[in-house]
Every structure is written in structure tokens, then in C-alpha cells.
Amino acid sequence: MDPIRIAVVGVGKIARDQHLPAIAGNSAFSLAATVSPHDPGVEGVPHARSLEELIERGPAVDAVALCTPPQVRYDLAVQALRKGMHVFLEKPPGATLGEVGALSSRADKVGATLFAAWHSRFAAGVAPARAWLAERRIDSVSIVWREDVRVWHPGQAWIWEPGGLGVFDPGINALSIATHILPRQMFLQSATLEIPANRAAPIGADIQFRDTAGAPIHMDLDWRQTGPQSWDIIVETDAGTLKLSNGGAVLTLPSGVEHNEDLEYPGLYARFATLIRGGRSDVDVAPFRLVADAFLRGHRKIVEEFHD
Ligand code: NAP
């Protein structure tokens, strides 16, 4: 079977750190081109400054991976779907729920694959955590996602703009795990969003969710954490405590600790290939809906200005 010719669109941090190595490591794909307005791309691989330019001048591609900031993703996805290309959307899948819904309908109409990727769901501990929790009574959940924005998002102006999500940019990864491992649907009850006086997006958030059986789910998000960082989900159950740490990579059960190999992006590309070969899409907006609800229902508290 011929490899799927793919173009990586938006050559920034995540494209270089994860997408290019994952594509290089998966024989179902061949990197046909890169697209980025300023970044020069990869030696020996055709490069275009815009998706329009790639579509006009070639080379031909079967699929695109959109690794841009979310605010520009819809227009790029529409251009690609118009040409019948399969589309991989980095998380979050767009800037609004409505545009993701519109993309989903368009992909169905043209018979192309649309994949809303949630990389954290492919972290090593997530699948075994989901299996273990399926049989348990959930008593309470605590999500603690505290990191230093200056370390992880230096100079990323888009992340502070409307549609950039602020601290929910990492926080949505926690929600992508929680919505996947918890056996019941969760929904938002209340939230406080801390927004720096000079920015449009939150730097911290305190959120109370609950599941449909009434179990409380608390989320503590903070971008001002220096020193040790936390990406933890702790679930209290009738059979003891489950802890997922390091963003889902390490699973601790009452019986002990499981460490497995990190396969997030290789897992995403294996899934994308399976979806394309099977003529299917995968667009789960559950994590994105919870974030939208936090903006819809949250109390806004203005806090100290943030400067990079
Ligand atoms: P980034 O470093 O700012 O890279 C984004 C790139 O998109 C920029 O380098 C820019 O390229 C390019 N771009 C902007 N507008 C474009 C357009 N219209 N057409 C083509 N390219 C365009 O951001 P990032 O950290 O890689 O994040 C990108 C997305 O991946 C975000 O949604 C983020 O949530 C997600 N993500 C990031 C991480 C992470 O660890 N950073 C992890 C997982 C997921 P030029 O430099 O050429 O202008």
C-alpha cells in the first residue's frame, strides 16, 4: 500500500518536537511537504509559505497535520477539505465548538477523514486507568495541573489571545484524559478564572465539576508554578486510590506503579492512519465543551499583570 503523503502545516514547537519524528517513524506516512509562513521547514522536503501556495504549486498531498495555533485552524482545514485531503487537527481542535462542528459535517460530505487529536489520551497510563476505573464506584476526583508558563510557552503571544485558551491550553489535556477514563459523563458546576489585567485569557482556574452519579471532580489549574510541576489526576474509588501522574505517563494503582513507554504521538499517527484506511473520522469535542462551559459559566477575577 502506498504511504499517505502528508504535509505538516505550522512548523513550530510541537511540529518539530513530536509530529516530524512521529511521521518519520511511521511507514504508513511519507512527509511530502511542510508549510509555515516564517519557519524554513526541513532540509530536503518541499516547503511552502502558505497552504494556498502548496495547493497551487504542489507537490500533491493526501493529508495535512494542522499544528498551528487554534485561531487559524478552521480556514486551513476548510482549504484542505475542499481538496479532499484528510485532516489531523492538533488540540484544541479549533477556536470555537461551532467551527469544529462545521468541519465535521464538511469532512463527512467530502468523504475525508477528520481527526481531532487528543495526544494525552495516548499517554502510557491512560488505557489501563480507563480499564481499571470501568468497574469501580467513583467517590471523588482531583485534577492538579500546575506548570510554569515561562518554561513551557515562552513568547507564545497567541496563547493569551481570545481562542488561545490561556491555562486551558494545557488544562484541556487533563480534561481529555478525565473524559476518557471516567466511566460517567462529567459536567461543570462552577468556575473561577483568574485573568491577568493585561491579557485576554486565564493564567489560573479553579473548577468544580461533577459526574452524573454526583461524584465531585475538582480541577486546579495554574500557570504560575515554579519548582516541581504537577500534571496529576487522583481518583478515589471503592477499591482504593488511582493516581495518574506526569500527564498520564505514570499510573499508580493500589497494587503498585506501572511505567510504560511514552507513545503519545506515535499512537496518534497510528490512529490517524487507521482512520484514513477505514474511511472514518474521530471528532470528540467533550474536553473542548468543558472548557467552553468554563468560559460560559465561570466567574472572572482580574489578577496581577503577566509579562513574559
Ligand atoms: P508555536 O510554537 O507557536 O507554533 C505554531 C506555528 O504555527 C508557528 O511556528 C507558525 O509558523 C505557524 N503558523 C501560524 N499561522 C499559520 C498559518 N496560517 N499557516 C501555517 N502556519 C502557521 O505553537 P506550538 O506550541 O507548536 O502549538 C501549536 C498547537 O499545538 C497549539 O494548538 C497547541 O495547543 C498544540 N500543542 C502544543 C504542545 C507544546 O508542547 N507546545 C503540545 C501539544 C499540543 P511560523 O513560525 O512559520 O510563522
PDB file of N, CA and C and ligand atoms in Angstrom, residues 8-19 35-40 47-51 66-73 76 90-93 119 152-159 164-165 169-170 172-173 264-265, ligand 1:
ATOM      1  N   VAL A   8       2.941  18.806   6.891  1.00  0.00           N
ATOM      2  CA  VAL A   8       2.822  19.380   8.234  1.00  0.00           C
ATOM      3  C   VAL A   8       2.671  20.886   8.065  1.00  0.00           C
ATOM      4  N   VAL A   9       1.561  21.398   8.593  1.00  0.00           N
ATOM      5  CA  VAL A   9       1.250  22.826   8.422  1.00  0.00           C
ATOM      6  C   VAL A   9       1.399  23.530   9.766  1.00  0.00           C
ATOM      7  N   GLY A  10       2.340  24.496   9.822  1.00  0.00           N
ATOM      8  CA  GLY A  10       2.629  25.185  11.081  1.00  0.00           C
ATOM      9  C   GLY A  10       3.829  24.522  11.734  1.00  0.00           C
ATOM     10  N   VAL A  11       5.021  24.929  11.279  1.00  0.00           N
ATOM     11  CA  VAL A  11       6.223  24.280  11.823  1.00  0.00           C
ATOM     12  C   VAL A  11       6.714  25.101  13.014  1.00  0.00           C
ATOM     13  N   GLY A  12       6.178  24.797  14.166  1.00  0.00           N
ATOM     14  CA  GLY A  12       6.560  25.443  15.421  1.00  0.00           C
ATOM     15  C   GLY A  12       7.022  24.382  16.396  1.00  0.00           C
ATOM     16  N   LYS A  13       6.795  24.635  17.697  1.00  0.00           N
ATOM     17  CA  LYS A  13       7.352  23.766  18.735  1.00  0.00           C
ATOM     18  C   LYS A  13       6.850  22.326  18.624  1.00  0.00           C
ATOM     19  N   ILE A  14       5.523  22.154  18.569  1.00  0.00           N
ATOM     20  CA  ILE A  14       5.003  20.786  18.628  1.00  0.00           C
ATOM     21  C   ILE A  14       5.287  20.031  17.334  1.00  0.00           C
ATOM     22  N   ALA A  15       5.299  20.745  16.206  1.00  0.00           N
ATOM     23  CA  ALA A  15       5.604  20.076  14.933  1.00  0.00           C
ATOM     24  C   ALA A  15       7.024  19.515  14.977  1.00  0.00           C
ATOM     25  N   ARG A  16       7.968  20.331  15.442  1.00  0.00           N
ATOM     26  CA  ARG A  16       9.363  19.871  15.476  1.00  0.00           C
ATOM     27  C   ARG A  16       9.603  18.817  16.563  1.00  0.00           C
ATOM     28  N   ASP A  17       9.008  19.054  17.747  1.00  0.00           N
ATOM     29  CA  ASP A  17       9.258  18.119  18.861  1.00  0.00           C
ATOM     30  C   ASP A  17       8.626  16.755  18.613  1.00  0.00           C
ATOM     31  N   GLN A  18       7.413  16.744  18.047  1.00  0.00           N
ATOM     32  CA  GLN A  18       6.643  15.494  18.030  1.00  0.00           C
ATOM     33  C   GLN A  18       6.167  15.039  16.655  1.00  0.00           C
ATOM     34  N   HIS A  19       5.571  15.931  15.864  1.00  0.00           N
ATOM     35  CA  HIS A  19       4.947  15.463  14.609  1.00  0.00           C
ATOM     36  C   HIS A  19       5.990  14.943  13.621  1.00  0.00           C
ATOM     37  N   VAL A  35       4.599  23.411   5.581  1.00  0.00           N
ATOM     38  CA  VAL A  35       4.023  24.726   5.293  1.00  0.00           C
ATOM     39  C   VAL A  35       4.183  25.569   6.543  1.00  0.00           C
ATOM     40  N   SER A  36       4.795  26.752   6.389  1.00  0.00           N
ATOM     41  CA  SER A  36       4.904  27.660   7.530  1.00  0.00           C
ATOM     42  C   SER A  36       5.306  29.024   7.005  1.00  0.00           C
ATOM     43  N   PRO A  37       4.696  30.084   7.515  1.00  0.00           N
ATOM     44  CA  PRO A  37       4.975  31.415   6.954  1.00  0.00           C
ATOM     45  C   PRO A  37       6.424  31.862   7.154  1.00  0.00           C
ATOM     46  N   HIS A  38       7.018  31.555   8.295  1.00  0.00           N
ATOM     47  CA  HIS A  38       8.371  32.061   8.580  1.00  0.00           C
ATOM     48  C   HIS A  38       9.404  30.950   8.726  1.00  0.00           C
ATOM     49  N   ASP A  39       9.004  29.845   9.337  1.00  0.00           N
ATOM     50  CA  ASP A  39       9.942  28.740   9.547  1.00  0.00           C
ATOM     51  C   ASP A  39      10.383  28.180   8.192  1.00  0.00           C
ATOM     52  N   PRO A  40      11.675  27.858   8.023  1.00  0.00           N
ATOM     53  CA  PRO A  40      12.156  27.380   6.720  1.00  0.00           C
ATOM     54  C   PRO A  40      11.824  25.921   6.401  1.00  0.00           C
ATOM     55  N   HIS A  47       8.909  22.950   0.686  1.00  0.00           N
ATOM     56  CA  HIS A  47       8.320  23.839   1.703  1.00  0.00           C
ATOM     57  C   HIS A  47       7.528  24.957   1.021  1.00  0.00           C
ATOM     58  N   ALA A  48       6.361  25.275   1.584  1.00  0.00           N
ATOM     59  CA  ALA A  48       5.557  26.401   1.083  1.00  0.00           C
ATOM     60  C   ALA A  48       5.314  27.370   2.228  1.00  0.00           C
ATOM     61  N   ARG A  49       5.086  28.648   1.871  1.00  0.00           N
ATOM     62  CA  ARG A  49       4.856  29.666   2.902  1.00  0.00           C
ATOM     63  C   ARG A  49       3.404  29.690   3.360  1.00  0.00           C
ATOM     64  N   SER A  50       2.516  29.097   2.547  1.00  0.00           N
ATOM     65  CA  SER A  50       1.098  29.040   2.941  1.00  0.00           C
ATOM     66  C   SER A  50       0.486  27.782   2.341  1.00  0.00           C
ATOM     67  N   LEU A  51      -0.650  27.372   2.899  1.00  0.00           N
ATOM     68  CA  LEU A  51      -1.331  26.182   2.366  1.00  0.00           C
ATOM     69  C   LEU A  51      -1.826  26.456   0.945  1.00  0.00           C
ATOM     70  N   LEU A  66      -2.468  19.835  10.982  1.00  0.00           N
ATOM     71  CA  LEU A  66      -2.527  21.273  11.280  1.00  0.00           C
ATOM     72  C   LEU A  66      -1.985  21.531  12.680  1.00  0.00           C
ATOM     73  N   CYS A  67      -0.752  22.022  12.735  1.00  0.00           N
ATOM     74  CA  CYS A  67      -0.043  22.216  14.009  1.00  0.00           C
ATOM     75  C   CYS A  67       0.098  23.703  14.329  1.00  0.00           C
ATOM     76  N   THR A  68      -0.811  24.485  13.819  1.00  0.00           N
ATOM     77  CA  THR A  68      -0.801  25.941  14.030  1.00  0.00           C
ATOM     78  C   THR A  68      -1.495  26.277  15.346  1.00  0.00           C
ATOM     79  N   PRO A  69      -1.454  27.537  15.770  1.00  0.00           N
ATOM     80  CA  PRO A  69      -2.355  27.947  16.843  1.00  0.00           C
ATOM     81  C   PRO A  69      -3.812  27.722  16.427  1.00  0.00           C
ATOM     82  N   PRO A  70      -4.707  27.494  17.408  1.00  0.00           N
ATOM     83  CA  PRO A  70      -6.089  27.125  17.065  1.00  0.00           C
ATOM     84  C   PRO A  70      -6.858  28.196  16.298  1.00  0.00           C
ATOM     85  N   GLN A  71      -6.481  29.460  16.467  1.00  0.00           N
ATOM     86  CA  GLN A  71      -7.283  30.541  15.860  1.00  0.00           C
ATOM     87  C   GLN A  71      -7.300  30.505  14.335  1.00  0.00           C
ATOM     88  N   VAL A  72      -6.287  29.907  13.714  1.00  0.00           N
ATOM     89  CA  VAL A  72      -6.236  29.898  12.235  1.00  0.00           C
ATOM     90  C   VAL A  72      -6.586  28.524  11.653  1.00  0.00           C
ATOM     91  N   ARG A  73      -6.951  27.587  12.512  1.00  0.00           N
ATOM     92  CA  ARG A  73      -7.072  26.197  12.065  1.00  0.00           C
ATOM     93  C   ARG A  73      -8.289  25.953  11.174  1.00  0.00           C
ATOM     94  N   LEU A  76      -7.734  26.858   7.462  1.00  0.00           N
ATOM     95  CA  LEU A  76      -6.786  25.908   6.854  1.00  0.00           C
ATOM     96  C   LEU A  76      -7.477  24.559   6.603  1.00  0.00           C
ATOM     97  N   GLU A  90      -4.478  19.371  15.522  1.00  0.00           N
ATOM     98  CA  GLU A  90      -3.855  19.373  16.856  1.00  0.00           C
ATOM     99  C   GLU A  90      -4.910  19.815  17.862  1.00  0.00           C
ATOM    100  N   LYS A  91      -4.655  19.565  19.127  1.00  0.00           N
ATOM    101  CA  LYS A  91      -5.586  20.023  20.156  1.00  0.00           C
ATOM    102  C   LYS A  91      -5.307  21.497  20.458  1.00  0.00           C
ATOM    103  N   PRO A  92      -6.262  22.297  20.875  1.00  0.00           N
ATOM    104  CA  PRO A  92      -7.698  22.052  20.781  1.00  0.00           C
ATOM    105  C   PRO A  92      -8.113  22.073  19.312  1.00  0.00           C
ATOM    106  N   PRO A  93      -9.199  21.379  18.951  1.00  0.00           N
ATOM    107  CA  PRO A  93      -9.486  21.197  17.522  1.00  0.00           C
ATOM    108  C   PRO A  93      -9.864  22.475  16.772  1.00  0.00           C
ATOM    109  N   HIS A 119      -3.616  14.213  22.296  1.00  0.00           N
ATOM    110  CA  HIS A 119      -2.391  13.420  22.491  1.00  0.00           C
ATOM    111  C   HIS A 119      -2.309  12.779  23.867  1.00  0.00           C
ATOM    112  N   TRP A 152       7.204  26.524  29.563  1.00  0.00           N
ATOM    113  CA  TRP A 152       6.537  25.677  28.561  1.00  0.00           C
ATOM    114  C   TRP A 152       5.979  26.442  27.374  1.00  0.00           C
ATOM    115  N   HIS A 153       5.722  27.738  27.540  1.00  0.00           N
ATOM    116  CA  HIS A 153       5.118  28.520  26.436  1.00  0.00           C
ATOM    117  C   HIS A 153       5.804  29.861  26.277  1.00  0.00           C
ATOM    118  N   PRO A 154       7.133  29.878  26.210  1.00  0.00           N
ATOM    119  CA  PRO A 154       7.815  31.171  26.174  1.00  0.00           C
ATOM    120  C   PRO A 154       7.467  31.957  24.905  1.00  0.00           C
ATOM    121  N   GLY A 155       7.032  33.193  25.091  1.00  0.00           N
ATOM    122  CA  GLY A 155       6.818  34.091  23.952  1.00  0.00           C
ATOM    123  C   GLY A 155       5.668  33.699  23.035  1.00  0.00           C
ATOM    124  N   GLN A 156       4.782  32.770  23.445  1.00  0.00           N
ATOM    125  CA  GLN A 156       3.663  32.390  22.559  1.00  0.00           C
ATOM    126  C   GLN A 156       2.509  33.377  22.759  1.00  0.00           C
ATOM    127  N   ALA A 157       2.519  34.443  21.963  1.00  0.00           N
ATOM    128  CA  ALA A 157       1.522  35.520  22.136  1.00  0.00           C
ATOM    129  C   ALA A 157       0.100  35.005  21.891  1.00  0.00           C
ATOM    130  N   TRP A 158      -0.049  34.081  20.911  1.00  0.00           N
ATOM    131  CA  TRP A 158      -1.381  33.597  20.532  1.00  0.00           C
ATOM    132  C   TRP A 158      -2.120  32.946  21.689  1.00  0.00           C
ATOM    133  N   ILE A 159      -1.350  32.361  22.626  1.00  0.00           N
ATOM    134  CA  ILE A 159      -1.951  31.567  23.700  1.00  0.00           C
ATOM    135  C   ILE A 159      -2.725  32.453  24.681  1.00  0.00           C
ATOM    136  N   GLY A 164      -7.076  31.370  22.310  1.00  0.00           N
ATOM    137  CA  GLY A 164      -5.798  30.703  22.639  1.00  0.00           C
ATOM    138  C   GLY A 164      -5.914  29.853  23.899  1.00  0.00           C
ATOM    139  N   LEU A 165      -6.960  30.086  24.683  1.00  0.00           N
ATOM    140  CA  LEU A 165      -7.336  29.307  25.875  1.00  0.00           C
ATOM    141  C   LEU A 165      -6.528  29.570  27.137  1.00  0.00           C
ATOM    142  N   ASP A 169      -4.975  25.758  27.715  1.00  0.00           N
ATOM    143  CA  ASP A 169      -4.215  25.079  26.644  1.00  0.00           C
ATOM    144  C   ASP A 169      -3.597  23.793  27.194  1.00  0.00           C
ATOM    145  N   PRO A 170      -2.868  23.835  28.338  1.00  0.00           N
ATOM    146  CA  PRO A 170      -2.502  22.549  28.959  1.00  0.00           C
ATOM    147  C   PRO A 170      -3.673  21.889  29.689  1.00  0.00           C
ATOM    148  N   ILE A 172      -6.714  21.516  28.993  1.00  0.00           N
ATOM    149  CA  ILE A 172      -7.600  20.691  28.164  1.00  0.00           C
ATOM    150  C   ILE A 172      -7.012  19.276  27.988  1.00  0.00           C
ATOM    151  N   ASN A 173      -5.690  19.159  28.174  1.00  0.00           N
ATOM    152  CA  ASN A 173      -5.089  17.810  28.114  1.00  0.00           C
ATOM    153  C   ASN A 173      -5.588  16.963  29.289  1.00  0.00           C
ATOM    154  N   GLU A 264       2.764   8.783  22.875  1.00  0.00           N
ATOM    155  CA  GLU A 264       1.645   9.674  22.553  1.00  0.00           C
ATOM    156  C   GLU A 264       1.534   9.967  21.052  1.00  0.00           C
ATOM    157  N   TYR A 265       2.568  10.542  20.478  1.00  0.00           N
ATOM    158  CA  TYR A 265       2.446  10.945  19.060  1.00  0.00           C
ATOM    159  C   TYR A 265       2.529   9.761  18.098  1.00  0.00           C
TER     160      TYR A 265
HETATM  161  P1  NAP B   1       4.068  27.511  18.106  1.00  0.00           P
HETATM  162  O1  NAP B   1       5.426  27.075  18.564  1.00  0.00           O
HETATM  163  O2  NAP B   1       3.677  28.939  18.259  1.00  0.00           O
HETATM  164  O3  NAP B   1       3.938  27.044  16.591  1.00  0.00           O
HETATM  165  C1  NAP B   1       2.835  27.345  15.796  1.00  0.00           C
HETATM  166  C2  NAP B   1       3.316  27.588  14.380  1.00  0.00           C
HETATM  167  O4  NAP B   1       2.193  27.784  13.538  1.00  0.00           O
HETATM  168  C3  NAP B   1       4.163  28.851  14.274  1.00  0.00           C
HETATM  169  O5  NAP B   1       5.525  28.496  14.290  1.00  0.00           O
HETATM  170  C4  NAP B   1       3.739  29.470  12.938  1.00  0.00           C
HETATM  171  O6  NAP B   1       4.754  29.356  11.980  1.00  0.00           O
HETATM  172  C5  NAP B   1       2.634  28.543  12.434  1.00  0.00           C
HETATM  173  N1  NAP B   1       1.518  29.261  11.828  1.00  0.00           N
HETATM  174  C6  NAP B   1       0.789  30.288  12.322  1.00  0.00           C
HETATM  175  N2  NAP B   1      -0.163  30.643  11.451  1.00  0.00           N
HETATM  176  C7  NAP B   1      -0.034  29.822  10.376  1.00  0.00           C
HETATM  177  C8  NAP B   1      -0.728  29.692   9.135  1.00  0.00           C
HETATM  178  N3  NAP B   1      -1.766  30.472   8.834  1.00  0.00           N
HETATM  179  N4  NAP B   1      -0.317  28.737   8.268  1.00  0.00           N
HETATM  180  C9  NAP B   1       0.707  27.918   8.559  1.00  0.00           C
HETATM  181  N5  NAP B   1       1.402  28.009   9.724  1.00  0.00           N
HETATM  182  C10 NAP B   1       1.018  28.934  10.607  1.00  0.00           C
HETATM  183  O7  NAP B   1       2.949  26.678  18.849  1.00  0.00           O
HETATM  184  P2  NAP B   1       3.006  25.162  19.359  1.00  0.00           P
HETATM  185  O8  NAP B   1       3.456  25.128  20.769  1.00  0.00           O
HETATM  186  O9  NAP B   1       3.710  24.310  18.371  1.00  0.00           O
HETATM  187  O10 NAP B   1       1.443  24.844  19.399  1.00  0.00           O
HETATM  188  C11 NAP B   1       0.667  24.664  18.218  1.00  0.00           C
HETATM  189  C12 NAP B   1      -0.568  23.850  18.585  1.00  0.00           C
HETATM  190  O11 NAP B   1      -0.142  22.591  19.103  1.00  0.00           O
HETATM  191  C13 NAP B   1      -1.426  24.501  19.690  1.00  0.00           C
HETATM  192  O12 NAP B   1      -2.781  24.300  19.423  1.00  0.00           O
HETATM  193  C14 NAP B   1      -1.004  23.763  20.943  1.00  0.00           C
HETATM  194  O13 NAP B   1      -2.059  23.696  21.897  1.00  0.00           O
HETATM  195  C15 NAP B   1      -0.701  22.378  20.393  1.00  0.00           C
HETATM  196  N6  NAP B   1       0.239  21.620  21.207  1.00  0.00           N
HETATM  197  C16 NAP B   1       1.391  22.189  21.694  1.00  0.00           C
HETATM  198  C17 NAP B   1       2.225  21.461  22.537  1.00  0.00           C
HETATM  199  C18 NAP B   1       3.513  22.029  23.078  1.00  0.00           C
HETATM  200  O14 NAP B   1       4.139  21.373  23.923  1.00  0.00           O
HETATM  201  N7  NAP B   1       3.994  23.169  22.632  1.00  0.00           N
HETATM  202  C19 NAP B   1       1.879  20.149  22.895  1.00  0.00           C
HETATM  203  C20 NAP B   1       0.742  19.580  22.337  1.00  0.00           C
HETATM  204  C21 NAP B   1      -0.066  20.323  21.508  1.00  0.00           C
HETATM  205  P3  NAP B   1       5.866  30.473  11.607  1.00  0.00           P
HETATM  206  O15 NAP B   1       6.839  30.420  12.746  1.00  0.00           O
HETATM  207  O16 NAP B   1       6.427  29.963  10.335  1.00  0.00           O
HETATM  208  O17 NAP B   1       5.146  31.786  11.493  1.00  0.00           O
END
